[in-house]
Short mmCIF file of C-alpha atoms in Angstrom, two decimals:
data_model
loop_
_atom_site.label_atom_id
_atom_site.label_comp_id
_atom_site.label_asym_id
_atom_site.label_seq_id
_atom_site.Cartn_x
_atom_site.Cartn_y
_atom_site.Cartn_z
CA MET T 1 30.70 -4.53 -36.43
CA SER T 2 30.57 -8.40 -35.87
CA ALA T 3 27.09 -9.99 -34.40
CA SER T 4 29.02 -10.68 -31.24
CA GLY T 5 30.14 -7.13 -30.97
CA ARG T 6 26.25 -6.25 -31.53
CA VAL T 7 25.53 -8.20 -28.25
CA ALA T 8 28.53 -7.21 -26.17
CA ASP T 9 27.47 -3.28 -26.55
CA PRO T 10 23.78 -3.65 -25.54
CA LEU T 11 24.32 -5.70 -22.30
CA ARG T 12 26.65 -3.05 -21.25
CA LEU T 13 24.21 -0.33 -21.61
CA PRO T 14 22.34 0.80 -18.69
CA LEU T 15 19.64 1.75 -21.17
CA GLU T 16 16.13 2.82 -19.32
CA LEU T 17 13.49 4.37 -21.46
CA ASP T 18 9.43 4.33 -21.92
CA LEU T 19 9.56 1.64 -24.14
CA PHE T 20 12.93 -0.65 -22.82
CA GLU T 21 13.86 -1.18 -19.46
CA GLY T 22 17.15 -2.83 -20.48
CA PRO T 23 19.51 -3.79 -22.97
CA LEU T 24 17.46 -7.46 -23.95
CA ASP T 25 14.40 -5.53 -24.19
CA LEU T 26 16.20 -3.20 -27.07
CA LEU T 27 18.06 -6.23 -28.41
CA LEU T 28 14.68 -7.89 -28.92
CA THR T 29 13.11 -4.70 -30.65
CA LEU T 30 15.78 -4.37 -32.99
CA VAL T 31 15.33 -8.00 -34.04
CA LEU T 32 11.59 -7.59 -34.54
CA ARG T 33 12.50 -4.74 -36.99
CA GLU T 34 15.13 -6.89 -38.28
CA GLU T 35 18.05 -4.42 -37.89
CA ILE T 36 20.08 -7.16 -36.62
CA GLU T 37 20.29 -10.26 -38.17
CA LEU T 38 19.20 -12.80 -36.05
CA ALA T 39 20.85 -15.72 -37.73
CA GLU T 40 24.17 -14.16 -36.76
CA LEU T 41 23.39 -13.71 -33.50
CA PRO T 42 25.23 -16.12 -31.12
CA LEU T 43 22.44 -16.89 -28.86
CA ARG T 44 24.78 -18.63 -26.58
CA ASP T 45 27.01 -16.05 -25.40
CA LEU T 46 23.73 -13.70 -24.78
CA VAL T 47 22.67 -16.24 -22.57
CA GLU T 48 25.85 -16.63 -20.60
CA ALA T 49 26.49 -12.59 -20.49
CA THR T 50 23.17 -12.36 -19.16
CA LEU T 51 23.35 -14.95 -16.32
CA ARG T 52 27.01 -13.63 -15.69
CA GLY T 53 25.22 -9.80 -15.12
CA PRO T 54 25.70 -8.12 -11.75
CA ASP T 55 22.12 -7.75 -10.87
CA GLU T 56 20.41 -10.60 -8.83
CA TRP T 57 16.70 -11.10 -10.20
CA ASP T 58 13.87 -11.63 -8.24
CA PRO T 59 11.27 -14.09 -9.59
CA PRO T 60 9.18 -12.23 -11.64
CA THR T 61 12.02 -10.54 -13.32
CA THR T 62 13.84 -13.99 -13.90
CA GLY T 63 10.23 -15.18 -15.35
CA GLU T 64 10.41 -12.01 -17.79
CA LEU T 65 14.00 -12.74 -18.65
CA VAL T 66 13.23 -16.19 -19.25
CA LEU T 67 10.46 -15.54 -21.57
CA LEU T 68 12.66 -12.91 -23.52
CA LEU T 69 15.35 -15.32 -24.23
CA CYS T 70 13.10 -18.07 -25.30
CA SER T 71 11.52 -15.53 -27.73
CA LEU T 72 14.94 -14.86 -29.48
CA VAL T 73 15.64 -18.71 -29.46
CA GLU T 74 12.33 -19.57 -31.10
CA LEU T 75 12.58 -16.15 -33.47
CA LYS T 76 16.09 -17.82 -34.65
CA ALA T 77 15.21 -21.23 -35.08
CA ARG T 78 12.23 -20.16 -37.14
CA ARG T 79 14.47 -18.22 -39.24
CA LEU T 80 17.47 -20.86 -39.60
CA VAL T 81 14.45 -23.22 -40.75
CA GLY T 82 12.89 -21.34 -43.13
CA GLU T 83 9.50 -21.22 -41.44
CA ASP T 84 8.38 -18.81 -43.61
CA ASP T 85 8.10 -20.89 -46.78
CA ASP T 86 4.73 -21.98 -46.89
CA ASP T 87 4.98 -25.21 -48.55
CA ASP T 88 6.45 -27.15 -45.65
CA TYR T 89 4.59 -25.21 -42.66
CA ALA T 90 3.31 -27.04 -40.19
CA PRO T 91 1.08 -25.92 -37.43
CA ASP T 92 3.35 -25.53 -33.75
CA PRO T 93 0.88 -27.96 -31.40
CA ASP T 94 2.35 -26.28 -28.28
CA ALA T 95 1.69 -22.71 -30.06
CA GLU T 96 -1.79 -23.65 -30.38
CA LEU T 97 -2.38 -24.67 -27.15
CA VAL T 98 -1.07 -21.62 -25.44
CA ARG T 99 -3.37 -19.60 -27.99
CA GLU T 100 -6.12 -21.73 -27.32
CA ARG T 101 -5.47 -21.08 -23.43
CA LEU T 102 -5.48 -17.37 -23.91
CA ALA T 103 -9.01 -17.77 -25.30
CA ALA T 104 -10.03 -19.42 -22.77
CA GLN T 105 -8.55 -17.48 -20.13
CA LEU T 106 -10.32 -14.41 -21.85
CA ILE T 107 -13.65 -16.11 -21.86
CA ALA T 108 -13.10 -17.24 -17.94
CA PHE T 109 -12.19 -13.61 -17.14
CA ALA T 110 -15.07 -12.00 -18.96
CA PRO T 111 -17.42 -12.21 -16.26
CA PHE T 112 -15.17 -10.32 -13.63
CA GLN T 113 -14.75 -7.66 -16.29
CA ARG T 114 -18.54 -7.69 -16.70
CA ALA T 115 -19.12 -7.48 -12.80
CA GLY T 116 -16.32 -4.77 -12.81
CA THR T 117 -18.73 -2.64 -15.22
CA TRP T 118 -21.51 -3.57 -13.09
CA LEU T 119 -19.78 -2.39 -10.20
CA SER T 120 -18.57 1.01 -11.97
CA MET T 121 -22.34 1.54 -12.17
CA GLN T 122 -22.91 1.20 -8.21
CA ASP T 123 -19.89 3.24 -7.69
CA GLY T 124 -20.67 5.15 -4.39
CA ILE T 125 -19.10 8.46 -5.88
CA ASP T 126 -22.10 9.12 -7.83
CA GLY T 127 -24.53 6.81 -6.05
CA ALA T 128 -24.64 4.83 -2.66
CA VAL T 129 -22.69 6.75 -0.10
CA ARG T 130 -25.31 9.86 0.06
CA TYR T 131 -25.44 10.30 3.68
CA ARG T 132 -23.34 12.57 6.33
CA ARG T 133 -19.89 10.62 7.21
CA VAL T 134 -18.46 13.84 9.56
CA PRO T 135 -17.65 12.18 12.32
CA LEU T 136 -19.80 12.74 15.30
CA ASP T 137 -17.19 14.36 17.70
CA ARG T 138 -16.23 16.59 15.01
CA ALA T 139 -19.89 17.68 14.07
CA ALA T 140 -20.28 18.05 18.09
CA ALA T 141 -17.59 20.88 18.33
CA LEU T 142 -18.73 22.62 15.50
CA GLN T 143 -22.23 22.76 16.96
CA ALA T 144 -21.04 23.85 20.29
CA PRO T 145 -22.50 27.40 21.41
CA HIS T 146 -20.34 30.37 22.17
CA ALA T 147 -21.30 33.58 23.26
CA PRO T 148 -20.08 36.62 21.45
CA SER T 149 -18.22 37.85 24.98
CA GLU T 150 -16.60 34.12 25.07
CA LEU T 151 -15.32 34.50 21.57
CA LEU T 152 -14.12 37.93 22.31
CA GLU T 153 -12.23 36.75 25.26
CA ALA T 154 -10.53 33.98 23.39
CA ILE T 155 -9.36 36.43 20.33
CA ILE T 156 -7.79 38.59 23.05
CA ARG T 157 -6.00 35.57 24.60
CA LEU T 158 -4.78 34.89 21.30
CA MET T 159 -3.23 38.39 20.54
CA VAL T 160 -1.18 38.35 24.07
CA ALA T 161 2.33 37.97 22.79
CA PRO T 162 3.51 34.57 24.07
CA PRO T 163 6.93 34.47 26.48
CA MET T 164 9.93 34.58 24.57
CA PRO T 165 11.78 31.10 24.61
CA SER T 166 14.35 30.27 26.93
CA MET T 167 17.63 30.23 25.24
CA GLY T 168 19.45 29.07 28.70
CA HIS T 169 20.07 25.87 27.12
CA MET T 170 22.32 27.17 24.51
CA ASN T 171 24.65 28.78 26.71
CA ARG T 172 25.18 25.44 28.72
CA GLU T 173 28.88 25.66 30.21
CA ARG T 174 31.12 22.79 28.03
CA ILE T 175 33.02 20.18 29.59
CA ASN T 176 36.28 19.51 28.47
CA VAL T 177 37.98 16.17 29.32
CA GLY T 178 41.41 17.72 28.31
CA GLU T 179 40.82 19.98 30.91
CA ILE T 180 39.62 17.83 33.50
CA VAL T 181 42.60 15.42 33.11
CA ALA T 182 45.07 18.55 33.32
CA GLU T 183 43.56 19.55 36.55
CA LEU T 184 43.40 15.78 37.96
CA ARG T 185 47.26 15.75 37.24
CA GLY T 186 48.02 19.21 39.00
CA ALA T 187 45.75 17.54 41.92
CA LEU T 188 48.23 14.43 41.84
CA ARG T 189 50.86 16.00 41.34
CA ARG T 190 50.99 18.39 44.73
CA THR T 191 48.75 15.95 46.86
CA GLY T 192 49.48 12.43 45.62
CA ARG T 193 46.00 11.20 45.95
CA VAL T 194 42.95 13.20 45.67
CA SER T 195 39.12 11.94 46.72
CA PHE T 196 36.68 11.54 43.98
CA ASP T 197 34.15 12.76 45.91
CA GLU T 198 35.92 16.10 46.93
CA LEU T 199 36.91 16.38 43.30
CA THR T 200 33.13 16.53 42.39
CA ASP T 201 31.72 18.29 45.27
CA GLY T 202 28.96 20.67 44.11
CA THR T 203 29.31 19.43 40.50
CA ASP T 204 26.24 18.20 38.48
CA ARG T 205 25.94 14.80 36.95
CA LEU T 206 27.64 15.41 33.84
CA ALA T 207 30.60 16.82 35.53
CA GLN T 208 30.91 13.72 37.49
CA GLY T 209 30.81 11.50 34.68
CA MET T 210 33.40 13.61 32.76
CA THR T 211 35.70 13.43 35.88
CA LEU T 212 35.15 9.83 36.00
CA MET T 213 36.28 9.61 32.60
CA ALA T 214 39.16 11.57 33.24
CA CYS T 215 40.23 9.32 36.05
CA LEU T 216 39.70 6.25 33.83
CA GLU T 217 41.87 7.94 31.26
CA LEU T 218 44.46 8.65 33.85
CA ALA T 219 44.52 4.79 34.86
CA ARG T 220 44.38 3.91 31.43
CA ARG T 221 47.52 5.45 30.69
CA GLY T 222 49.14 4.35 33.68
CA GLU T 223 49.42 7.57 35.40
CA ALA T 224 47.49 6.92 38.24
CA SER T 225 45.65 4.28 40.04
CA LEU T 226 42.05 3.70 40.87
CA ALA T 227 40.64 2.12 44.26
CA GLN T 228 37.12 1.92 45.46
CA PRO T 229 37.54 -0.35 49.02
CA VAL T 230 33.61 -0.30 49.13
CA PRO T 231 31.00 -0.51 46.48
CA PHE T 232 29.33 2.65 45.56
CA GLY T 233 31.73 4.43 47.83
CA ASP T 234 34.51 7.16 47.37
CA ILE T 235 37.11 6.81 45.17
CA THR T 236 40.58 7.32 45.60
CA VAL T 237 42.85 8.21 42.65
CA HIS T 238 46.88 7.71 43.57
CA ARG T 239 49.62 8.98 41.47
CA MET T 240 51.57 6.62 39.85
CA GLN T 241 55.20 7.50 40.29
CA PRO T 242 57.20 6.12 37.46
CA GLY T 243 56.72 7.62 34.37
CA PHE T 244 54.20 10.35 35.69
CA ALA T 245 53.45 12.20 32.65
CA GLY T 246 53.50 15.56 34.54
CA GLU T 247 57.01 15.30 36.22
CA MET K 1 -39.73 2.53 24.62
CA SER K 2 -43.06 2.76 22.74
CA GLU K 3 -42.66 1.59 18.93
CA ILE K 4 -43.78 5.09 17.56
CA ALA K 5 -41.40 6.46 20.19
CA LEU K 6 -38.74 4.01 19.25
CA ASP K 7 -38.95 4.78 14.86
CA ARG K 8 -38.45 8.57 15.70
CA ALA K 9 -35.32 7.72 17.94
CA LEU K 10 -34.36 5.28 15.13
CA GLU K 11 -34.96 8.37 12.89
CA ALA K 12 -32.48 10.42 14.67
CA LEU K 13 -29.88 7.85 15.47
CA LEU K 14 -29.25 7.26 11.71
CA PHE K 15 -29.35 10.75 10.54
CA LEU K 16 -26.84 11.52 13.15
CA SER K 17 -24.58 8.57 12.41
CA PRO K 18 -21.64 8.74 10.32
CA GLU K 19 -21.76 5.18 9.00
CA PRO K 20 -24.64 2.75 9.03
CA LEU K 21 -25.68 1.24 12.26
CA SER K 22 -26.15 -2.61 12.37
CA ILE K 23 -29.28 -3.92 13.91
CA VAL K 24 -27.56 -5.02 17.06
CA ARG K 25 -26.02 -1.64 17.31
CA LEU K 26 -29.50 0.53 17.19
CA CYS K 27 -30.74 -2.28 19.78
CA GLU K 28 -28.13 -1.32 22.10
CA LEU K 29 -28.60 2.56 21.53
CA ALA K 30 -32.04 2.30 21.92
CA GLU K 31 -32.21 -0.19 24.20
CA SER K 32 -35.26 -2.29 22.11
CA SER K 33 -35.10 -5.72 21.23
CA PRO K 34 -34.32 -6.81 17.33
CA GLY K 35 -37.95 -7.22 16.67
CA GLU K 36 -38.93 -3.89 18.03
CA VAL K 37 -36.13 -2.18 16.31
CA GLN K 38 -36.60 -4.11 12.96
CA ARG K 39 -40.68 -3.14 13.01
CA ALA K 40 -39.59 0.44 13.83
CA LEU K 41 -37.22 0.42 10.61
CA ALA K 42 -40.22 -0.71 8.58
CA VAL K 43 -42.33 2.29 9.71
CA LEU K 44 -39.20 4.58 9.50
CA GLY K 45 -38.94 3.24 5.72
CA ALA K 46 -42.50 3.53 5.05
CA ARG K 47 -42.35 7.07 6.17
CA TYR K 48 -39.77 8.07 3.73
CA GLY K 49 -41.87 7.51 0.61
CA ASP K 50 -41.11 8.30 -2.86
CA GLU K 51 -42.18 11.81 -2.39
CA SER K 52 -38.91 12.12 -0.11
CA GLY K 53 -35.83 12.89 -0.76
CA LEU K 54 -34.21 10.53 1.84
CA GLU K 55 -34.67 6.63 1.99
CA VAL K 56 -34.15 4.23 4.79
CA ALA K 57 -31.47 1.45 3.22
CA GLU K 58 -29.45 -1.19 3.96
CA ILE K 59 -26.06 -1.16 3.36
CA ALA K 60 -22.63 -2.81 4.60
CA GLY K 61 -24.26 -4.69 7.42
CA GLY K 62 -26.06 -1.72 8.92
CA TRP K 63 -28.91 0.78 8.12
CA VAL K 64 -28.58 4.57 6.95
CA VAL K 65 -30.90 7.66 6.32
CA ARG K 66 -29.34 8.64 2.89
CA ALA K 67 -30.36 10.73 -0.05
CA ARG K 68 -32.11 9.07 -2.87
CA ALA K 69 -29.93 7.99 -6.04
CA GLU K 70 -32.13 10.19 -8.42
CA LEU K 71 -30.63 12.88 -6.36
CA GLY K 72 -27.23 12.24 -6.49
CA ALA K 73 -26.09 14.43 -9.22
CA VAL K 74 -27.68 17.69 -7.02
CA CYS K 75 -25.69 16.27 -3.78
CA ASP K 76 -22.35 16.31 -5.33
CA ARG K 77 -22.64 20.24 -6.07
CA LEU K 78 -22.87 20.48 -2.37
CA ARG K 79 -19.87 18.15 -1.52
CA ALA K 80 -15.99 18.17 -3.17
CA ARG K 81 -15.00 15.17 -4.76
CA PRO K 82 -11.55 14.74 -4.78
CA PRO K 83 -10.00 13.24 -8.55
CA ASP K 84 -7.98 10.38 -6.62
CA GLU K 85 -10.90 9.07 -5.07
CA ARG K 86 -11.97 7.73 -8.44
CA LEU K 87 -10.91 4.11 -9.31
CA SER K 88 -9.49 2.92 -12.56
CA PRO K 89 -10.95 0.15 -14.68
CA ALA K 90 -8.29 -1.83 -13.71
CA ALA K 91 -8.89 -1.58 -9.76
CA ILE K 92 -12.48 -2.21 -10.75
CA GLU K 93 -11.95 -5.16 -12.23
CA THR K 94 -9.48 -6.33 -9.44
CA LEU K 95 -12.21 -5.29 -7.33
CA ALA K 96 -14.65 -7.67 -8.97
CA VAL K 97 -12.22 -10.42 -8.69
CA ILE K 98 -11.67 -10.02 -4.96
CA ALA K 99 -15.35 -9.83 -4.38
CA TYR K 100 -16.54 -12.91 -5.67
CA LEU K 101 -13.43 -15.02 -4.91
CA GLU K 102 -12.76 -13.74 -1.68
CA PRO K 103 -10.37 -14.71 0.22
CA ILE K 104 -7.95 -14.67 -2.63
CA SER K 105 -4.01 -14.00 -3.03
CA ARG K 106 -2.03 -12.10 -5.47
CA PRO K 107 -1.00 -14.53 -7.61
CA GLU K 108 -4.29 -16.03 -7.72
CA ILE K 109 -5.81 -12.58 -8.67
CA ALA K 110 -2.90 -12.57 -11.19
CA ARG K 111 -3.76 -15.69 -12.65
CA VAL K 112 -7.34 -14.70 -13.09
CA ARG K 113 -6.62 -11.42 -14.83
CA GLY K 114 -3.83 -12.68 -17.07
CA VAL K 115 -1.73 -9.63 -15.70
CA SER K 116 0.61 -8.64 -12.27
CA ALA K 117 -1.96 -7.15 -9.75
CA GLU K 118 0.49 -6.02 -7.48
CA ALA K 119 0.30 -2.44 -7.82
CA THR K 120 -3.64 -2.58 -8.42
CA VAL K 121 -3.81 -4.52 -4.77
CA GLY K 122 -1.81 -2.14 -3.21
CA SER K 123 -3.65 0.83 -4.12
CA LEU K 124 -6.93 -1.03 -3.33
CA LEU K 125 -5.32 -1.50 0.37
CA ASP K 126 -4.39 2.09 0.70
CA ARG K 127 -7.97 3.02 -0.49
CA GLY K 128 -9.21 0.75 2.49
CA MET K 129 -11.34 -0.99 -0.01
CA ILE K 130 -9.88 -4.44 0.82
CA GLU K 131 -7.97 -5.56 3.73
CA GLU K 132 -5.69 -8.76 4.48
CA ALA K 133 -7.35 -12.04 5.50
CA GLY K 134 -4.67 -14.42 6.57
CA ARG K 135 -1.94 -16.51 4.85
CA VAL K 136 -2.53 -19.72 2.97
CA GLY K 137 -0.98 -22.06 5.70
CA ASP K 138 2.23 -21.43 7.24
CA GLY K 139 3.89 -18.45 5.05
CA GLY K 140 1.78 -18.81 2.37
CA ALA K 141 0.59 -15.83 0.16
CA MET K 142 -1.60 -13.27 1.80
CA ARG K 143 -5.24 -13.57 1.14
CA TYR K 144 -7.27 -10.45 0.81
CA ARG K 145 -11.10 -9.46 1.11
CA THR K 146 -13.14 -6.72 0.66
CA THR K 147 -14.12 -4.17 3.62
CA PRO K 148 -17.39 -2.79 4.66
CA ALA K 149 -15.91 0.35 3.06
CA PHE K 150 -16.53 -1.68 -0.15
CA GLN K 151 -19.91 -1.96 0.51
CA GLU K 152 -20.57 1.13 1.55
CA ARG K 153 -19.42 2.50 -1.70
CA PHE K 154 -20.71 0.12 -3.74
CA GLY K 155 -24.43 0.28 -2.14
CA LEU K 156 -24.13 -3.50 -1.20
CA ARG K 157 -25.69 -4.83 1.87
CA GLY K 158 -23.07 -6.83 3.14
CA SER K 159 -20.41 -9.49 1.08
CA SER K 160 -23.04 -11.49 -0.43
CA ASP K 161 -25.30 -8.95 -2.09
CA LEU K 162 -23.25 -9.00 -5.40
CA PRO K 163 -25.30 -10.35 -8.12
CA PRO K 164 -24.19 -14.30 -8.88
CA ILE K 165 -21.42 -14.37 -11.23
CA THR K 166 -23.16 -16.64 -13.58
CA GLN K 167 -25.32 -13.68 -14.77
CA PHE K 168 -22.02 -12.31 -16.15
CA GLU K 169 -21.28 -14.94 -17.86
CA LEU K 170 -20.59 -15.39 -21.74
CA SER K 171 -23.00 -17.00 -23.86
CA GLY K 172 -22.18 -19.37 -26.50
CA ALA K 173 -22.21 -16.73 -29.29
CA GLU K 174 -20.37 -14.11 -26.94
CA ALA K 175 -17.62 -16.65 -26.48
CA GLU K 176 -17.15 -17.47 -30.25
CA ALA K 177 -17.27 -13.81 -30.60
CA VAL K 178 -14.13 -13.67 -28.49
CA ARG K 179 -12.41 -16.32 -30.36
CA GLN K 180 -13.22 -14.63 -33.62
CA ARG K 181 -11.59 -11.62 -32.50
CA LEU K 182 -8.34 -13.36 -31.22
CA ARG K 183 -8.83 -15.21 -34.82
CA ASP K 184 -8.86 -11.62 -36.47
CA ALA K 185 -6.15 -10.29 -34.68
CA GLY K 186 -4.06 -13.31 -35.94
CA HIS K 187 -3.65 -15.26 -32.33
CA LEU K 188 -5.79 -18.11 -33.65
CA ASP K 189 -5.86 -20.32 -36.54
CA ASP K 190 -8.77 -21.15 -38.38
CA GLU K 191 -9.39 -24.69 -37.34
CA ASP K 192 -9.48 -23.56 -33.65
CA ALA K 193 -12.86 -22.92 -34.59
#
């Protein structure tokens, strides 16, 4: 397998294990274990393939990615210039600066670590919170006196079977717009025009709404026309003679 | 209300209350002046001497009657303590950073700790140990501060009742020991010493 082949496959590998969160982590680990020859690794192809990846990265992920790629570049550079030859070794001033910052950060954070230890010793689980924390209303309810006869009555009330829940809503009559359209067509065929109020007299609001939809449907199809001379007044549905579907 | 009656009234209030009662609240409940309440608290505190299992203590900006610390173990036999109430070392350290530097944002916490604080801050928020304290400018990072629940849990009278942070700073020898450990681990060169 060529070096480029090694790069291409891991980048397409949706790997997510305990130790590896992606192909680049795996690649870096293989490089560190010297199971991949870093000198043959085409880093430019790797960077381009990574940047062309389908994922959108948030700033933390982008930062980790940049760090990872920089680590690979540094490792390859060290390998190519033969840094391991002790004769020509010169400490990298930037790296030493980073290391000194690490030491300074550890020393600066130490007081907070110690403060955390102090807090652990004060932790209320074993110490400070040693008073009752039951809400007062609940405590008052628990202390409410009840006579045995009151408790007996309460138990008897609990033992009475509750009324069966109503299933009336399960058998509600279903209204079909198609059926209303057919009825409307029949009425128009017989009389030529019908009154909406007469059509819906004695029906509930759902049936009235569905009847209005049927009227609008016939108007949309060109089978009827609607007239409402007065706002909120009665609607008259007229049969349209040409092309009337019922004829 | 006479002073003797007042200290008995305060004793009853502190016994009943599920949370620390501030001086202001005690004044309202006992219908007394701050001076009278403070004198009565002193009388009450003296009554709960070393021979008592209880003590009058100032905590989280208020006053409580609570079991003495040395009786914590026997008190724990009475109450259940869910394991999830325990705070991890990372959470305790983050709490320490927030308590000393509040109000402080997540990026600032991460900068001090050297690692991300996202999950830890979220956990502390869920547990009520910290709360939001406004943003830095318009659209800046949200800052956080400790809560009275934190002060109650750690037995603090208030947010300023922490020991001075200088008390925990490393001495010169201790700082050098940290550098030596880094050198031993190969992270520092001898020239850095």
